[in-house]
Short mmCIF file of C-alpha atoms and ligand atoms in Angstrom, two decimals:
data_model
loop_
_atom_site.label_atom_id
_atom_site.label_comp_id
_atom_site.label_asym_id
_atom_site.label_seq_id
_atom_site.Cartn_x
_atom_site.Cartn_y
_atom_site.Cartn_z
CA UNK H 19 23.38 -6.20 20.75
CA UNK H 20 21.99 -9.13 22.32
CA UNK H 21 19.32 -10.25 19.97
CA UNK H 22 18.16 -14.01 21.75
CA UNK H 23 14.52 -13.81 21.91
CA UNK H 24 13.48 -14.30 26.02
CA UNK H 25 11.71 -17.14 27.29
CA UNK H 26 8.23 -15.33 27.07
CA UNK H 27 9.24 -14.22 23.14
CA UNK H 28 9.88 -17.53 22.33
CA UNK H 29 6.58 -18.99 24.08
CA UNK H 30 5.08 -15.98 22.02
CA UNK H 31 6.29 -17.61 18.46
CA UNK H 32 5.66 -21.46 19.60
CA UNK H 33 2.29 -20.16 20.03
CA UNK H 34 1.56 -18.42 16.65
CA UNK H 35 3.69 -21.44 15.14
CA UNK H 36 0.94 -24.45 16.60
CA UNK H 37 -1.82 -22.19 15.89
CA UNK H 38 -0.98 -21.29 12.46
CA UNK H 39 -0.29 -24.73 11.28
CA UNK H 40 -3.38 -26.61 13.35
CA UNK H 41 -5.77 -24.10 12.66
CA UNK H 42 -4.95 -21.44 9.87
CA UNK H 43 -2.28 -23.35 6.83
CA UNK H 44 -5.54 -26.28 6.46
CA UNK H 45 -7.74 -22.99 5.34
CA UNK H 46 -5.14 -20.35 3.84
CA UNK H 47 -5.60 -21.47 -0.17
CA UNK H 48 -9.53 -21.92 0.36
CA UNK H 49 -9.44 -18.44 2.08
CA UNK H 50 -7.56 -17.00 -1.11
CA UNK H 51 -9.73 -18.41 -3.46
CA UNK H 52 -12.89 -17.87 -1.64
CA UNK H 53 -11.80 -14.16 -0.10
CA UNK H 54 -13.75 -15.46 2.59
CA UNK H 55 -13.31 -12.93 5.79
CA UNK H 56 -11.52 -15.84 7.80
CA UNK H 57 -13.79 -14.35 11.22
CA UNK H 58 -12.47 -17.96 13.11
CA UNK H 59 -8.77 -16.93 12.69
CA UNK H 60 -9.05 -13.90 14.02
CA UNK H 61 -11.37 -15.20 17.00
CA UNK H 62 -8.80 -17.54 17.64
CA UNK H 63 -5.68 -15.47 17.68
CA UNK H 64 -7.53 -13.46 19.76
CA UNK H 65 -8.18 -16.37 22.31
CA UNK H 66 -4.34 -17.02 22.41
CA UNK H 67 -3.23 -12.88 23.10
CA UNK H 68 -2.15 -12.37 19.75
CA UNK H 69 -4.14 -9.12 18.89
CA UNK H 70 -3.50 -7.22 21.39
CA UNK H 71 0.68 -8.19 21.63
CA UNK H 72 1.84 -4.80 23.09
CA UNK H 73 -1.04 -4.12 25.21
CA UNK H 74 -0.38 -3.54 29.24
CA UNK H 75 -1.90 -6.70 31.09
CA UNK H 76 -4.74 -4.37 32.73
CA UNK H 77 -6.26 -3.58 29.61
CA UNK H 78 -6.61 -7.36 28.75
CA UNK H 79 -3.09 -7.49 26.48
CA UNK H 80 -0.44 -9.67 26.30
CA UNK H 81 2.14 -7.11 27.07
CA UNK H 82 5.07 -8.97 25.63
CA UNK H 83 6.64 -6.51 23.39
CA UNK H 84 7.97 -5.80 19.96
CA UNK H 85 10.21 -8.93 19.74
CA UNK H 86 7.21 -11.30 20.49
CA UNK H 87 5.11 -8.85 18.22
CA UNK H 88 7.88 -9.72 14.89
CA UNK H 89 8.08 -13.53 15.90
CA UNK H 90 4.52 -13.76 16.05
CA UNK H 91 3.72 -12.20 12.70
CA UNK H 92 6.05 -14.22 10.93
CA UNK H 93 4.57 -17.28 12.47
CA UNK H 94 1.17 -16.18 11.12
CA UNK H 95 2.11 -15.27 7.84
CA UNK H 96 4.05 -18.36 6.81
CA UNK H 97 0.28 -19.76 7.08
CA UNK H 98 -1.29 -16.57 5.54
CA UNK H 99 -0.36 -13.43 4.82
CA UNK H 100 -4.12 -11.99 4.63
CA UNK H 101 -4.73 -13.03 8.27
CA UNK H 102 -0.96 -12.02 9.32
CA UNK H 103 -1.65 -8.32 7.74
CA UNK H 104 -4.96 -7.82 9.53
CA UNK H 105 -3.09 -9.19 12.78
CA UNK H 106 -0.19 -6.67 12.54
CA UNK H 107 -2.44 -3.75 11.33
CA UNK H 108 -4.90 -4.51 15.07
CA UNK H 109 -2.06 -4.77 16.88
CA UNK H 110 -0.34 -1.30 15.84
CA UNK H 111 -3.92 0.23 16.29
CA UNK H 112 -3.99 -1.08 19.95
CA UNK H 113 -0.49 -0.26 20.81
CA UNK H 114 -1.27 3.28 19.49
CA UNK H 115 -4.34 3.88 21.63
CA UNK H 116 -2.20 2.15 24.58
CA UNK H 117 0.79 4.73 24.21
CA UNK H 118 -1.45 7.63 23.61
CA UNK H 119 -4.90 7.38 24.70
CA UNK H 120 -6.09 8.64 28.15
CA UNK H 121 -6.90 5.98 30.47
CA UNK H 122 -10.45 6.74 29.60
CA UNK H 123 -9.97 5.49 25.90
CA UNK H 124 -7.48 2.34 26.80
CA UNK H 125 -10.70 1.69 29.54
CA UNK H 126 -13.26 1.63 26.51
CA UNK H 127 -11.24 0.07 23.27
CA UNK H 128 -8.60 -1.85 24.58
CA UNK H 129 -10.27 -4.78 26.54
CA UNK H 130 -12.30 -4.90 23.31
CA UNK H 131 -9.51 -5.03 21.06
CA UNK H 132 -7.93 -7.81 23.22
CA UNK H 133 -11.10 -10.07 23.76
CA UNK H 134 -12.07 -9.79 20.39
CA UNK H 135 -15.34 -8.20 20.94
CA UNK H 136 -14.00 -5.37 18.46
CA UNK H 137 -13.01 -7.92 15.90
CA UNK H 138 -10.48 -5.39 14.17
CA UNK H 139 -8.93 -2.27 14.28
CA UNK H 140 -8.01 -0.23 11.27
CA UNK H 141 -5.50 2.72 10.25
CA UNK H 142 -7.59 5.22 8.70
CA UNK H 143 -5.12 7.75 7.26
CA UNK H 144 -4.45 7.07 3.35
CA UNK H 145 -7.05 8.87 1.21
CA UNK H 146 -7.25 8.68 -2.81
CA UNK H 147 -5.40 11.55 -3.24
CA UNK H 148 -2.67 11.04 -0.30
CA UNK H 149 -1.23 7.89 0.11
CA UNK H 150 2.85 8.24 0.11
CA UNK H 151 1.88 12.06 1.51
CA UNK H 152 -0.61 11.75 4.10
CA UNK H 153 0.21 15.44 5.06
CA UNK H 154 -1.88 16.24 1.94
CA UNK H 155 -5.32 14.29 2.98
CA UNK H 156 -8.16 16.46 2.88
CA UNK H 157 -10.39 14.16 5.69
CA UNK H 158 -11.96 17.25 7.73
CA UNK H 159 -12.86 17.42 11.04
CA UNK H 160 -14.86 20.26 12.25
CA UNK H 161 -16.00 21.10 15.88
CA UNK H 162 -19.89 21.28 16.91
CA UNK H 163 -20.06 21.84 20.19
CA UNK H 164 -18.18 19.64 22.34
CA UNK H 165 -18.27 17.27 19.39
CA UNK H 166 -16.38 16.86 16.10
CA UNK H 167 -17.54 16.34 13.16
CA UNK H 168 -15.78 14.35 10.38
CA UNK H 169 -16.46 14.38 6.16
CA UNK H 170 -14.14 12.86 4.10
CA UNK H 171 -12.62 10.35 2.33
CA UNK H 172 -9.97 6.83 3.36
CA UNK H 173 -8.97 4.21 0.70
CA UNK H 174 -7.14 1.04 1.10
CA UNK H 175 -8.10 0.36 4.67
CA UNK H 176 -7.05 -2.70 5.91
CA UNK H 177 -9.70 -4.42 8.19
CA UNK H 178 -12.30 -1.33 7.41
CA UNK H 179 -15.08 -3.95 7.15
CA UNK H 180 -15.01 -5.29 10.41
CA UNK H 181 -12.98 -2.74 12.64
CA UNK H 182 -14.54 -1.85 15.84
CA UNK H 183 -12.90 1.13 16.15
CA UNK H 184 -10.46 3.10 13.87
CA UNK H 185 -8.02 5.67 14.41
CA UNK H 186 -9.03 8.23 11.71
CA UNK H 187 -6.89 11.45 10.74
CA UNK H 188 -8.56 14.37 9.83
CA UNK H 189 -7.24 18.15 8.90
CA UNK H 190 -8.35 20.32 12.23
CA UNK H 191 -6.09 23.24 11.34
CA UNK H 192 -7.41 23.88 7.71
CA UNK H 193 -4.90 26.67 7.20
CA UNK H 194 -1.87 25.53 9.01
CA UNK H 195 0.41 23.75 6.24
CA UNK H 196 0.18 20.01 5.90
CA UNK H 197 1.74 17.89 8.70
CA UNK H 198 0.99 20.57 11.23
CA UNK H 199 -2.89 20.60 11.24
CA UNK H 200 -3.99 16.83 11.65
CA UNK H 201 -5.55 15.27 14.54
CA UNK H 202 -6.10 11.06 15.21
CA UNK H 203 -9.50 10.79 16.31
CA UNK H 204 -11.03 7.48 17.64
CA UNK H 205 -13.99 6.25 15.75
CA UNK H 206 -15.83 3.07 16.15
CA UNK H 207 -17.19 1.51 13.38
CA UNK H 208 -20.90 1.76 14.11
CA UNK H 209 -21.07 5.72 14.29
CA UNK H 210 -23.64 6.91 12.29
CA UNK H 211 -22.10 8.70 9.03
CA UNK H 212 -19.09 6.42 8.74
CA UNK H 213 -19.77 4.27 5.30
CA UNK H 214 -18.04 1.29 4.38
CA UNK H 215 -17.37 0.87 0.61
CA UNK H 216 -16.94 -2.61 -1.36
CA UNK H 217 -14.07 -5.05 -0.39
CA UNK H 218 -11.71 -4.24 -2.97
CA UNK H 219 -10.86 -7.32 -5.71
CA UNK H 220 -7.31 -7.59 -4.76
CA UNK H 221 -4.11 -9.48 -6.46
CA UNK H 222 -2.84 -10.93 -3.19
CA UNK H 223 -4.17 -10.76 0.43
CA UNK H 224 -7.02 -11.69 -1.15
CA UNK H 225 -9.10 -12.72 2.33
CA UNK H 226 -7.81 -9.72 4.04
CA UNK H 227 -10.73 -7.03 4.12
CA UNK H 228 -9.73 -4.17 2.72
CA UNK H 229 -12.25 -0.98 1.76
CA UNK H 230 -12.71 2.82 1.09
CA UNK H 231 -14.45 4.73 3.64
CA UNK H 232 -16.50 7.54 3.63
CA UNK H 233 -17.52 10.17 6.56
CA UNK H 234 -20.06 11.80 5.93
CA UNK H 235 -21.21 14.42 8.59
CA UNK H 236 -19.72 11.62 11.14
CA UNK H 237 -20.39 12.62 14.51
CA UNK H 238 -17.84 11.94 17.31
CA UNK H 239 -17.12 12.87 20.73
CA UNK H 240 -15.13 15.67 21.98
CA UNK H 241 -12.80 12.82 23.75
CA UNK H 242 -12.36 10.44 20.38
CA UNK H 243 -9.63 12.81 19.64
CA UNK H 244 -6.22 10.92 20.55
CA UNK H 245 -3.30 12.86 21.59
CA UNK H 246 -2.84 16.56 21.02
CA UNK H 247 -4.97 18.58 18.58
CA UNK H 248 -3.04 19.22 15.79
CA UNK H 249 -0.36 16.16 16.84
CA UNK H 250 -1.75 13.22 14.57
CA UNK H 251 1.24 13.42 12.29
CA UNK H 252 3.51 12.05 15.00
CA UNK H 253 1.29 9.76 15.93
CA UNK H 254 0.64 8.22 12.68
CA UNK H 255 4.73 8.32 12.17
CA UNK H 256 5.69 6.45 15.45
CA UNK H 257 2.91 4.02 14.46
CA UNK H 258 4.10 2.87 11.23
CA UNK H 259 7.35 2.98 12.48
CA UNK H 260 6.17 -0.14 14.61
CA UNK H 261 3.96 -1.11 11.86
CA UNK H 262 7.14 -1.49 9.49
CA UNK H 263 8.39 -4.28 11.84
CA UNK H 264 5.55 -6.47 11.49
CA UNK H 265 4.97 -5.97 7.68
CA UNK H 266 8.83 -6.83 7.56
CA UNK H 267 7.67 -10.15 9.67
CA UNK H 268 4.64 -10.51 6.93
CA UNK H 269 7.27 -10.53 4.36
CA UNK H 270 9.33 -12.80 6.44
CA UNK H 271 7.29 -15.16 6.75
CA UNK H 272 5.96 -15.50 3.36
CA UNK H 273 9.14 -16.10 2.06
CA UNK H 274 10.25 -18.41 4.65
CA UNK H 275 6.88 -20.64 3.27
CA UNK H 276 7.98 -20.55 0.40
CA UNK H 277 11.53 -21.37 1.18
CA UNK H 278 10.37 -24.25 2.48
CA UNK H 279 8.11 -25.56 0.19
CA UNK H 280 10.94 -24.92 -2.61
CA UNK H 281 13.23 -27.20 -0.98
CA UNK H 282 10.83 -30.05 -0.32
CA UNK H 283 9.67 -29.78 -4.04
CA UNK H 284 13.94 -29.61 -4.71
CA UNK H 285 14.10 -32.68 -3.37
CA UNK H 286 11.29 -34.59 -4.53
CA UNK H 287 10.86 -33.40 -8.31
CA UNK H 288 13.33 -35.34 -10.14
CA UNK H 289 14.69 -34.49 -14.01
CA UNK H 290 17.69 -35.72 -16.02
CA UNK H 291 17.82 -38.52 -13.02
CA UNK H 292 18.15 -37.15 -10.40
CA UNK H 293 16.01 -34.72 -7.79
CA UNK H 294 16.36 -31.12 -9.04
CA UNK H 295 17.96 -30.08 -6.18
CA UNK H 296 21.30 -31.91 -7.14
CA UNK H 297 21.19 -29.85 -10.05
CA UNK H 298 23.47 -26.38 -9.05
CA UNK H 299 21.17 -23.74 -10.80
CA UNK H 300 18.64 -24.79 -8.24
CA UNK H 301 20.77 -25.58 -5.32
CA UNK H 302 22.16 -21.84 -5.85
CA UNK H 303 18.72 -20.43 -6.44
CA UNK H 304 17.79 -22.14 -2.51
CA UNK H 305 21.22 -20.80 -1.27
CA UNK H 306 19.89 -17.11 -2.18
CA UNK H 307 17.09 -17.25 -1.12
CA UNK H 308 17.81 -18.59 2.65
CA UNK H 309 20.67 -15.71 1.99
CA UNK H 310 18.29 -13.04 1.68
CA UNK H 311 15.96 -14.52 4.39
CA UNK H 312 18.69 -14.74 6.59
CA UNK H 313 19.62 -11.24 6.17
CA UNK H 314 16.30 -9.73 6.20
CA UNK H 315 15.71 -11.52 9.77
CA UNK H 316 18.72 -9.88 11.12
CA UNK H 317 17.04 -6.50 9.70
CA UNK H 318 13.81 -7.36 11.61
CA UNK H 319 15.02 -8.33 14.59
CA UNK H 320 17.56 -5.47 15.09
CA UNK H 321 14.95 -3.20 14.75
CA UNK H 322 12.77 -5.25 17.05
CA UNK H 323 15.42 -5.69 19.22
CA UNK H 324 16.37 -1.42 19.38
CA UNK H 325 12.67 -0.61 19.64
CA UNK H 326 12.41 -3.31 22.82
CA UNK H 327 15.20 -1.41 24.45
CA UNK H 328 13.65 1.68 24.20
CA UNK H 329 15.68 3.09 21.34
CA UNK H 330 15.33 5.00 18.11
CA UNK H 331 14.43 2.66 15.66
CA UNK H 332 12.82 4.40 12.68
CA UNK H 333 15.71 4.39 10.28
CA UNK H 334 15.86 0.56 11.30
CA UNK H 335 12.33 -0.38 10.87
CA UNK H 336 12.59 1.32 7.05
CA UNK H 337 15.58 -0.90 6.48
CA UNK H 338 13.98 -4.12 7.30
CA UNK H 339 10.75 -3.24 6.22
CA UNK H 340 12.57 -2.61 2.60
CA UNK H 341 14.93 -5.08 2.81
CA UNK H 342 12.69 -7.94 3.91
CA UNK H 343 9.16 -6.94 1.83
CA UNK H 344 12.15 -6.87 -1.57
CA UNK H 345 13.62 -10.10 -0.82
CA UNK H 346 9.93 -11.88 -0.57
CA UNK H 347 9.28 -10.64 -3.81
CA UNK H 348 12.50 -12.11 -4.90
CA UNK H 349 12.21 -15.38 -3.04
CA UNK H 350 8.78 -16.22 -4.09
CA UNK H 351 9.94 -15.74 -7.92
CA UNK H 352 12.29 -18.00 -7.47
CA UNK H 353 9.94 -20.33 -5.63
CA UNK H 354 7.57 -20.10 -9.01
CA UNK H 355 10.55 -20.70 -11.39
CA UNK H 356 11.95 -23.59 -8.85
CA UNK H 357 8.71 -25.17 -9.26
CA UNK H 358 8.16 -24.67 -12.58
CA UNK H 359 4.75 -25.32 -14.43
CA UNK H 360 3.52 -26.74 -11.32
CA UNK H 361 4.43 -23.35 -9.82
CA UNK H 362 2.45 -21.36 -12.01
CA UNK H 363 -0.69 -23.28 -10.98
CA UNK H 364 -3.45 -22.37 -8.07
CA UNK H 365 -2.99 -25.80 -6.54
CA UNK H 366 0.31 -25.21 -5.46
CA UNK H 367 0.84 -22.14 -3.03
CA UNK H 368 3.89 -20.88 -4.62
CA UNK H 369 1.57 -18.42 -6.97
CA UNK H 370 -0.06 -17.48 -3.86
CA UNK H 371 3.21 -16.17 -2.28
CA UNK H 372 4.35 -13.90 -4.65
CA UNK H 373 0.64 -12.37 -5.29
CA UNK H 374 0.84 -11.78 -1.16
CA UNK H 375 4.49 -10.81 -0.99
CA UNK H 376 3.79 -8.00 -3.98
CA UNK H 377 1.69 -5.44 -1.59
CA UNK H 378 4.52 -5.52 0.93
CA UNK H 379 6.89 -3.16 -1.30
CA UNK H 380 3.29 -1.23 -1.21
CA UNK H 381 1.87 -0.42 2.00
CA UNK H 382 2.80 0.77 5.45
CA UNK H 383 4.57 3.03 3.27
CA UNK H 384 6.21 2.14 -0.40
CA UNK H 385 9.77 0.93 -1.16
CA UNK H 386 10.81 4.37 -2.61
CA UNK H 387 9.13 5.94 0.84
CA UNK H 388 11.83 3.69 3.02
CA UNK H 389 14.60 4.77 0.94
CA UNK H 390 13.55 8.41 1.93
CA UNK H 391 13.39 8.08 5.49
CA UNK H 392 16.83 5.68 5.59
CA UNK H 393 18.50 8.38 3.06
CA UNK H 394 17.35 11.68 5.47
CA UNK H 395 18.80 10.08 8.54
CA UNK H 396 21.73 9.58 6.65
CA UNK H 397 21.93 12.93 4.54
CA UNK H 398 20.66 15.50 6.69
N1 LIG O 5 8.20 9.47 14.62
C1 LIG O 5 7.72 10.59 15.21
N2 LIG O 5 7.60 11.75 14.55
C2 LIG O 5 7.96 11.80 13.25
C3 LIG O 5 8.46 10.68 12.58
C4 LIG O 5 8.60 9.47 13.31
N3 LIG O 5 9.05 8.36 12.73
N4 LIG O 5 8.74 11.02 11.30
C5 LIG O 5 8.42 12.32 11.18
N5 LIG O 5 7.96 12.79 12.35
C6 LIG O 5 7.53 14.16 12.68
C7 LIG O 5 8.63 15.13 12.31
O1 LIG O 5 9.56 15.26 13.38
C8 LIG O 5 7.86 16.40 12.07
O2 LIG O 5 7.52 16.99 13.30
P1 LIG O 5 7.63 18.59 13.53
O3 LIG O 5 6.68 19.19 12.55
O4 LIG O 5 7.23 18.75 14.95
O5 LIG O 5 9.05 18.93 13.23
C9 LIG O 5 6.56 15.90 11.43
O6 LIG O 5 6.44 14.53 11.83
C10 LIG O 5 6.57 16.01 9.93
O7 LIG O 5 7.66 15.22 9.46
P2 LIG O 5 8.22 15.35 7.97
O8 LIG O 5 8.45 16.79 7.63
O9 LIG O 5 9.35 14.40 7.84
O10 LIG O 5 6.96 14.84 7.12
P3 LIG O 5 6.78 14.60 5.58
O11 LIG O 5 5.48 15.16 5.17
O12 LIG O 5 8.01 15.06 4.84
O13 LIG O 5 6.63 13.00 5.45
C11 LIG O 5 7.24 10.69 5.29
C12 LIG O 5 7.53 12.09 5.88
C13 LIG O 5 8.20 9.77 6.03
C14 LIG O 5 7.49 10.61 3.81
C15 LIG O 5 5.78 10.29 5.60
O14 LIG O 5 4.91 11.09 4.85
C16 LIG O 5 5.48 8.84 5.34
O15 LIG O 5 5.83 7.96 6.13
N6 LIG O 5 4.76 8.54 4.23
C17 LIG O 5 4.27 7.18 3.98
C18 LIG O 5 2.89 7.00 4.58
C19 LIG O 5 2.57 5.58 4.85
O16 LIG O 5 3.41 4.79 5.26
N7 LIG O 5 1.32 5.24 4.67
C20 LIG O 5 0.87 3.91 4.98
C21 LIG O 5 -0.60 3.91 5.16
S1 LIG O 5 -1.12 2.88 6.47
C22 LIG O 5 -1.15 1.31 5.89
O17 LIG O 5 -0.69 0.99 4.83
C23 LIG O 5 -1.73 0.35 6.88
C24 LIG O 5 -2.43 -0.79 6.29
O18 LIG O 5 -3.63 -0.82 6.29
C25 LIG O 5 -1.67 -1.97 5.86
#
């Protein structure tokens, strides 16, 4: 496969590189500390096309694909992973609405989504009781009318806070079994009845908003639902299967920081005379880890690469989204240890990177939920 990122890709990454150095790495550890919402990044990266990455050009998007989507992510998440996760998590809400919406809802959200005048967009679908099973959530949606009517529950919901519009599941078929009776619906967040809970005190993505919701009697349109009644299942599916590639390029690029900063400290930090680099349990400790980088960037971009080309990609997106959010975890141990006492300190970042890299093994679906999808494709 031919895997060399085209000339608009590569302008893509440049882009997200200069921006995420100039404008986000100066305010990433203040923005941990502080868990202030970082509302200037995400103006900015708005400014520059990178919310709205997979977008068609009439609805205001950069239309430059899933390649350019990875690249980018990684570029922002080297600087911070809280503003890369709320970057990836806008981006697979607007590419969801673009692939499935009717042009009347790509008309209304999308320009939004890429201007910036809806400042987020969240994934409503994991509840307190269904996260690795969202065919189990109990959201309900109920018709009135023309309208729908939504009560229930979300947790964990990246961006909640500050979405301007989320897609929302909800059961419409209360007695058909799990999968089969969920709907997406389209909900902005100012609708009356939709109730944002407390940011949650996180270990890691710590300025990335994340919240329960509640519906409560939430009234919606008869044309928020997206897609077929009854069809949000797939939808969420194909979503996260495009969501796995950039929490793969999170992970990526949070180990690739710290990569980096483990070799300049290497070479710098001496002991027993010399720079601890020249010492081989280090030297092999930064061979592994630019191993496993290496390896998990080959993941990413083959599924990148497949799901540009129009091909199936799920079983690939699970493999680099496993491989890749592993390895981080990994690497920034390492990164701690290379460090040393300096590493276990908040003025150095490598504590930071392995508090961000833990949730990757979490959400967009768990480590043991990858291993299922790889091991059915494989198995049945
Ligand atoms: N694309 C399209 N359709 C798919 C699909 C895919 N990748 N995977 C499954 N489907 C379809 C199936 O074909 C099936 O359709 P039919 O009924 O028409 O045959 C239907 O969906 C049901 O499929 P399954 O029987 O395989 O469903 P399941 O209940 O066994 O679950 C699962 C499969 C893969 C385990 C799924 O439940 C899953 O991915 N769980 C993890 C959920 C998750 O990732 N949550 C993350 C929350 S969002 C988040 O974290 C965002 C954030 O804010 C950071």
């Amino acid at each position: 496969m031919d895997m060399d990122p085209s000339e608009i890709e590569a302008l893509v990454q440049q882009t997200a590189h200069e921006f995420a150095n100039r404008v986000i790495a100066p305010q990433a550890s203040d923005l941990d500390a502080t868990e202030r919402f970082p509302s200037d990044v995400l103006r900015g990266l708005s400014e520059i096309g990178l919310m709205s990455i997979n977008v068609p050009h009439e609805y205001g998007g950069a239309d430059a694909g899933a390649v350019a989507f990875a690249l980018a992510v990684e570029q922002i998440a080297r600087a911070c992973a809280s503003c890369a996760v709320m970057m990836s998590v806008t981006n697979m809400v607007g590419e969801t609405i673009a692939r499935f919406g009717t042009d009347g809802q790509k008309s209304r959200h999308l320009p939004k989504l890429a201007s910036g005048e809806h400042v987020l967009g969240s994934f409503a679908l994991s509840e307190p009781d269904a996260g690795s099973d969202p065919a189990g959530l109990r959201t309900m949606a109920t018709r009135d009318g023309g309208d729908w009517i939504l009560d229930g529950a979300k947790q964990w919901i990246t961006g909640g806070g500050h979405a301007g519009v989320l897609l929302v599941w909800a059961r419409t078929a209360p007695t058909a079994a799990g999968a089969k009776g969920l709907s997406c619906f389209l909900v902005e967040g100012s609708t009356p009845g939709l109730k944002v809970g407390r940011a949650e005190d996180k270990m890691g993505i710590r300025a990335s908003n994340t919240v329960a919701l509640q519906f409560d009697a939430c009234r919606v349109s008869g044309d928020a639902l997206l897609g077929d009644l009854n069809g949000g299942f797939r939808i969420a599916m194909a979503a996260l299967d495009g969501g796995r590639i950039g929490i793969a390029a999170q992970a990526l690029g949070i180990a690739g920081a710290a990569l980096d900063e483990s070799i300049a400290w290497a070479k710098t930090r001496s002991a027993f005379g010399v720079p601890i680099g020249e010492h081989q349990a280090i030297g092999g400790k930064i061979s592994d880890m630019r191993t496993q980088i290496d390896a998990a960037r080959l993941l990413m971009a083959r599924a990148a690469f497949l799901k540009r080309a129009g091909q199936p990609y799920t079983r690939e997106a699970s493999m680099a989204k496993l491989f890749a959010s592993e390895a981080a975890i990994r690497v920034c141990n390492e990164a701690v240890q290379i460090h040393g006492g300096y590493g276990y300190m908040r003025e150095f970042a490598a504590e930071r990177h392995l508090r961000d890299a833990r949730v990757t093994t979490i959400y967009e679906g768990t480590s043991e939920i990858q291993r299922s999808v790889i091991a059915r494709t494989l198995l049945l």
